[in-house]
Amino acid sequence: MAKKILVIEVKPIDENEIYQLIKDSKKNGKKIGVKGFGNHTRREINCDILIKTTETLNNFEIKGNTIVADSGADVKKIREEVLQNDLLFPSIYDGSIGGLLALNEPSSISTAFGTPWDFTEWVDFITVFGKIRWRIAIGSQGLLGIITKANMKLYQRPNRVFIYERELDEIKEFRLQLKKLISLKPLALLVEYEGDKKAFELHASYTIEHNLENYSKDEGIPVISEVSNKNGYVVEVKDFIEDFITIVEKVSPYYMYGIYGVNLLKVYVADDSSLKDFRYYPSNDTNPVFYKLKRIIDYYNIFA
């Protein structure tokens, strides 16, 4: 039977303490992991020391059209305070800043504002070599070091947002309607495919009202449903519309969704061999490029 690892949980008060923990871990052959609110971890962390920043490193400050935030700061609280200043923090993620950046978590409004990589100006993270200020930590899921602070852009808050939704079962009409929605410059555009119904679902939000026939209309933005990562894969695409259709036709997923403006689709299939002609990786993992960077930045393989 495998020996159970005793995990020591640490709540460091500053970056110096994090750096000391990393140095001690290198010396003692220990592995370090990091944990935020715990709802979005994609990889099962197997570590000796677990760093938690949400209780001690959780401050943030609005500076004009930017915000500087510690990695343990609550994204929800940031959104609420930013809205009081008639500004918008472009994410609907409900965890910590560190989690948002470590996952490079997209949201439906990534159509207009991009992922955290796009609206983050700099990121500080601690490695065995000390503090590095480099956005490369975004999306690395903690493989490269411990994110401690970031500077991110804020945007003008829209007065009203209208959402239009429609279900389609013909590929030709789906392509036509999707191009139409894109031409109107959406704030958010979420596209889904339900394999059991063989149906496409379009969800588009705009800051101005449009006359779109055969669409339901309401106010708000589309929300991505919480779906288990089981049998889920991230597929990299170049042409959002045509690649979406190609996967439907060649792979026949039982569920798939994508956000226009983000060149990734989340595809659910029973057997991932059907994705062999595409660039893909499991949903509970990160892009393989970070494992290559880890060999350089985390040369001693400290971070879990």
JSON list of N, CA and C in Angstrom, two decimals, residues 267-298:
[
{"chain": "A", "resi": 267, "resn": "VAL", "atom": "N", "xyz": [-14.58, 19.77, -25.20]},
{"chain": "A", "resi": 267, "resn": "VAL", "atom": "CA", "xyz": [-15.26, 18.69, -25.91]},
{"chain": "A", "resi": 267, "resn": "VAL", "atom": "C", "xyz": [-15.37, 17.46, -25.00]},
{"chain": "A", "resi": 268, "resn": "TYR", "atom": "N", "xyz": [-16.56, 16.88, -24.97]},
{"chain": "A", "resi": 268, "resn": "TYR", "atom": "CA", "xyz": [-16.81, 15.69, -24.16]},
{"chain": "A", "resi": 268, "resn": "TYR", "atom": "C", "xyz": [-17.06, 14.50, -25.09]},
{"chain": "A", "resi": 269, "resn": "VAL", "atom": "N", "xyz": [-16.19, 13.50, -24.96]},
{"chain": "A", "resi": 269, "resn": "VAL", "atom": "CA", "xyz": [-16.31, 12.30, -25.77]},
{"chain": "A", "resi": 269, "resn": "VAL", "atom": "C", "xyz": [-16.02, 11.08, -24.89]},
{"chain": "A", "resi": 270, "resn": "ALA", "atom": "N", "xyz": [-16.59, 9.95, -25.24]},
{"chain": "A", "resi": 270, "resn": "ALA", "atom": "CA", "xyz": [-16.36, 8.73, -24.47]},
{"chain": "A", "resi": 270, "resn": "ALA", "atom": "C", "xyz": [-14.96, 8.19, -24.68]},
{"chain": "A", "resi": 271, "resn": "ASP", "atom": "N", "xyz": [-14.40, 8.42, -25.88]},
{"chain": "A", "resi": 271, "resn": "ASP", "atom": "CA", "xyz": [-13.08, 7.90, -26.23]},
{"chain": "A", "resi": 271, "resn": "ASP", "atom": "C", "xyz": [-12.27, 9.00, -26.89]},
{"chain": "A", "resi": 272, "resn": "ASP", "atom": "N", "xyz": [-11.17, 9.43, -26.26]},
{"chain": "A", "resi": 272, "resn": "ASP", "atom": "CA", "xyz": [-10.42, 10.56, -26.79]},
{"chain": "A", "resi": 272, "resn": "ASP", "atom": "C", "xyz": [-9.64, 10.22, -28.06]},
{"chain": "A", "resi": 273, "resn": "SER", "atom": "N", "xyz": [-9.59, 8.94, -28.46]},
{"chain": "A", "resi": 273, "resn": "SER", "atom": "CA", "xyz": [-8.92, 8.60, -29.72]},
{"chain": "A", "resi": 273, "resn": "SER", "atom": "C", "xyz": [-9.61, 9.26, -30.90]},
{"chain": "A", "resi": 274, "resn": "SER", "atom": "N", "xyz": [-10.88, 9.64, -30.73]},
{"chain": "A", "resi": 274, "resn": "SER", "atom": "CA", "xyz": [-11.61, 10.33, -31.80]},
{"chain": "A", "resi": 274, "resn": "SER", "atom": "C", "xyz": [-11.07, 11.73, -32.04]},
{"chain": "A", "resi": 275, "resn": "LEU", "atom": "N", "xyz": [-10.23, 12.22, -31.10]},
{"chain": "A", "resi": 275, "resn": "LEU", "atom": "CA", "xyz": [-9.66, 13.57, -31.22]},
{"chain": "A", "resi": 275, "resn": "LEU", "atom": "C", "xyz": [-8.22, 13.55, -31.75]},
{"chain": "A", "resi": 276, "resn": "LYS", "atom": "N", "xyz": [-7.78, 12.41, -32.24]},
{"chain": "A", "resi": 276, "resn": "LYS", "atom": "CA", "xyz": [-6.37, 12.24, -32.62]},
{"chain": "A", "resi": 276, "resn": "LYS", "atom": "C", "xyz": [-5.90, 13.21, -33.69]},
{"chain": "A", "resi": 277, "resn": "ASP", "atom": "N", "xyz": [-6.81, 13.75, -34.49]},
{"chain": "A", "resi": 277, "resn": "ASP", "atom": "CA", "xyz": [-6.42, 14.68, -35.55]},
{"chain": "A", "resi": 277, "resn": "ASP", "atom": "C", "xyz": [-6.38, 16.13, -35.08]},
{"chain": "A", "resi": 278, "resn": "PHE", "atom": "N", "xyz": [-6.60, 16.34, -33.77]},
{"chain": "A", "resi": 278, "resn": "PHE", "atom": "CA", "xyz": [-6.64, 17.69, -33.23]},
{"chain": "A", "resi": 278, "resn": "PHE", "atom": "C", "xyz": [-5.59, 17.85, -32.12]},
{"chain": "A", "resi": 279, "resn": "ARG", "atom": "N", "xyz": [-5.24, 19.09, -31.83]},
{"chain": "A", "resi": 279, "resn": "ARG", "atom": "CA", "xyz": [-4.37, 19.39, -30.70]},
{"chain": "A", "resi": 279, "resn": "ARG", "atom": "C", "xyz": [-5.25, 19.48, -29.46]},
{"chain": "A", "resi": 280, "resn": "TYR", "atom": "N", "xyz": [-5.06, 18.58, -28.50]},
{"chain": "A", "resi": 280, "resn": "TYR", "atom": "CA", "xyz": [-5.94, 18.57, -27.35]},
{"chain": "A", "resi": 280, "resn": "TYR", "atom": "C", "xyz": [-5.21, 18.06, -26.11]},
{"chain": "A", "resi": 281, "resn": "TYR", "atom": "N", "xyz": [-5.81, 18.31, -24.95]},
{"chain": "A", "resi": 281, "resn": "TYR", "atom": "CA", "xyz": [-5.29, 17.78, -23.68]},
{"chain": "A", "resi": 281, "resn": "TYR", "atom": "C", "xyz": [-6.46, 17.69, -22.70]},
{"chain": "A", "resi": 282, "resn": "PRO", "atom": "N", "xyz": [-6.35, 16.86, -21.66]},
{"chain": "A", "resi": 282, "resn": "PRO", "atom": "CA", "xyz": [-7.46, 16.68, -20.72]},
{"chain": "A", "resi": 282, "resn": "PRO", "atom": "C", "xyz": [-7.87, 17.98, -20.03]},
{"chain": "A", "resi": 283, "resn": "SER", "atom": "N", "xyz": [-9.15, 18.13, -19.76]},
{"chain": "A", "resi": 283, "resn": "SER", "atom": "CA", "xyz": [-9.67, 19.36, -19.13]},
{"chain": "A", "resi": 283, "resn": "SER", "atom": "C", "xyz": [-9.11, 19.59, -17.74]},
{"chain": "A", "resi": 284, "resn": "ASN", "atom": "N", "xyz": [-8.73, 18.52, -17.04]},
{"chain": "A", "resi": 284, "resn": "ASN", "atom": "CA", "xyz": [-8.20, 18.68, -15.69]},
{"chain": "A", "resi": 284, "resn": "ASN", "atom": "C", "xyz": [-6.69, 18.89, -15.67]},
{"chain": "A", "resi": 285, "resn": "ASP", "atom": "N", "xyz": [-6.12, 19.21, -16.83]},
{"chain": "A", "resi": 285, "resn": "ASP", "atom": "CA", "xyz": [-4.69, 19.46, -16.92]},
{"chain": "A", "resi": 285, "resn": "ASP", "atom": "C", "xyz": [-4.47, 20.81, -17.59]},
{"chain": "A", "resi": 286, "resn": "THR", "atom": "N", "xyz": [-3.22, 21.16, -17.79]},
{"chain": "A", "resi": 286, "resn": "THR", "atom": "CA", "xyz": [-2.89, 22.41, -18.44]},
{"chain": "A", "resi": 286, "resn": "THR", "atom": "C", "xyz": [-2.20, 22.15, -19.77]},
{"chain": "A", "resi": 287, "resn": "ASN", "atom": "N", "xyz": [-2.01, 23.20, -20.54]},
{"chain": "A", "resi": 287, "resn": "ASN", "atom": "CA", "xyz": [-1.35, 23.07, -21.84]},
{"chain": "A", "resi": 287, "resn": "ASN", "atom": "C", "xyz": [0.03, 22.43, -21.68]},
{"chain": "A", "resi": 288, "resn": "PRO", "atom": "N", "xyz": [0.35, 21.43, -22.48]},
{"chain": "A", "resi": 288, "resn": "PRO", "atom": "CA", "xyz": [1.65, 20.73, -22.36]},
{"chain": "A", "resi": 288, "resn": "PRO", "atom": "C", "xyz": [2.86, 21.65, -22.43]},
{"chain": "A", "resi": 289, "resn": "VAL", "atom": "N", "xyz": [2.73, 22.84, -23.00]},
{"chain": "A", "resi": 289, "resn": "VAL", "atom": "CA", "xyz": [3.87, 23.74, -23.11]},
{"chain": "A", "resi": 289, "resn": "VAL", "atom": "C", "xyz": [4.40, 24.12, -21.73]},
{"chain": "A", "resi": 290, "resn": "PHE", "atom": "N", "xyz": [3.52, 24.14, -20.70]},
{"chain": "A", "resi": 290, "resn": "PHE", "atom": "CA", "xyz": [3.97, 24.52, -19.36]},
{"chain": "A", "resi": 290, "resn": "PHE", "atom": "C", "xyz": [4.85, 23.45, -18.73]},
{"chain": "A", "resi": 291, "resn": "TYR", "atom": "N", "xyz": [4.68, 22.19, -19.14]},
{"chain": "A", "resi": 291, "resn": "TYR", "atom": "CA", "xyz": [5.56, 21.15, -18.63]},
{"chain": "A", "resi": 291, "resn": "TYR", "atom": "C", "xyz": [6.97, 21.30, -19.20]},
{"chain": "A", "resi": 292, "resn": "LYS", "atom": "N", "xyz": [7.06, 21.84, -20.42]},
{"chain": "A", "resi": 292, "resn": "LYS", "atom": "CA", "xyz": [8.38, 22.10, -21.00]},
{"chain": "A", "resi": 292, "resn": "LYS", "atom": "C", "xyz": [9.05, 23.28, -20.29]},
{"chain": "A", "resi": 293, "resn": "LEU", "atom": "N", "xyz": [8.25, 24.33, -19.99]},
{"chain": "A", "resi": 293, "resn": "LEU", "atom": "CA", "xyz": [8.80, 25.48, -19.27]},
{"chain": "A", "resi": 293, "resn": "LEU", "atom": "C", "xyz": [9.20, 25.11, -17.85]},
{"chain": "A", "resi": 294, "resn": "LYS", "atom": "N", "xyz": [8.47, 24.17, -17.28]},
{"chain": "A", "resi": 294, "resn": "LYS", "atom": "CA", "xyz": [8.76, 23.74, -15.90]},
{"chain": "A", "resi": 294, "resn": "LYS", "atom": "C", "xyz": [10.18, 23.19, -15.77]},
{"chain": "A", "resi": 295, "resn": "ARG", "atom": "N", "xyz": [10.66, 22.51, -16.81]},
{"chain": "A", "resi": 295, "resn": "ARG", "atom": "CA", "xyz": [12.01, 21.95, -16.77]},
{"chain": "A", "resi": 295, "resn": "ARG", "atom": "C", "xyz": [13.08, 23.03, -16.61]},
{"chain": "A", "resi": 296, "resn": "ILE", "atom": "N", "xyz": [12.72, 24.26, -17.02]},
{"chain": "A", "resi": 296, "resn": "ILE", "atom": "CA", "xyz": [13.67, 25.37, -16.94]},
{"chain": "A", "resi": 296, "resn": "ILE", "atom": "C", "xyz": [13.44, 26.19, -15.68]},
{"chain": "A", "resi": 297, "resn": "ILE", "atom": "N", "xyz": [12.19, 26.64, -15.49]},
{"chain": "A", "resi": 297, "resn": "ILE", "atom": "CA", "xyz": [11.88, 27.54, -14.37]},
{"chain": "A", "resi": 297, "resn": "ILE", "atom": "C", "xyz": [11.83, 26.80, -13.03]},
{"chain": "A", "resi": 298, "resn": "ASP", "atom": "N", "xyz": [11.28, 25.58, -13.05]},
{"chain": "A", "resi": 298, "resn": "ASP", "atom": "CA", "xyz": [11.25, 24.75, -11.84]},
{"chain": "A", "resi": 298, "resn": "ASP", "atom": "C", "xyz": [12.20, 23.58, -12.03]}
]
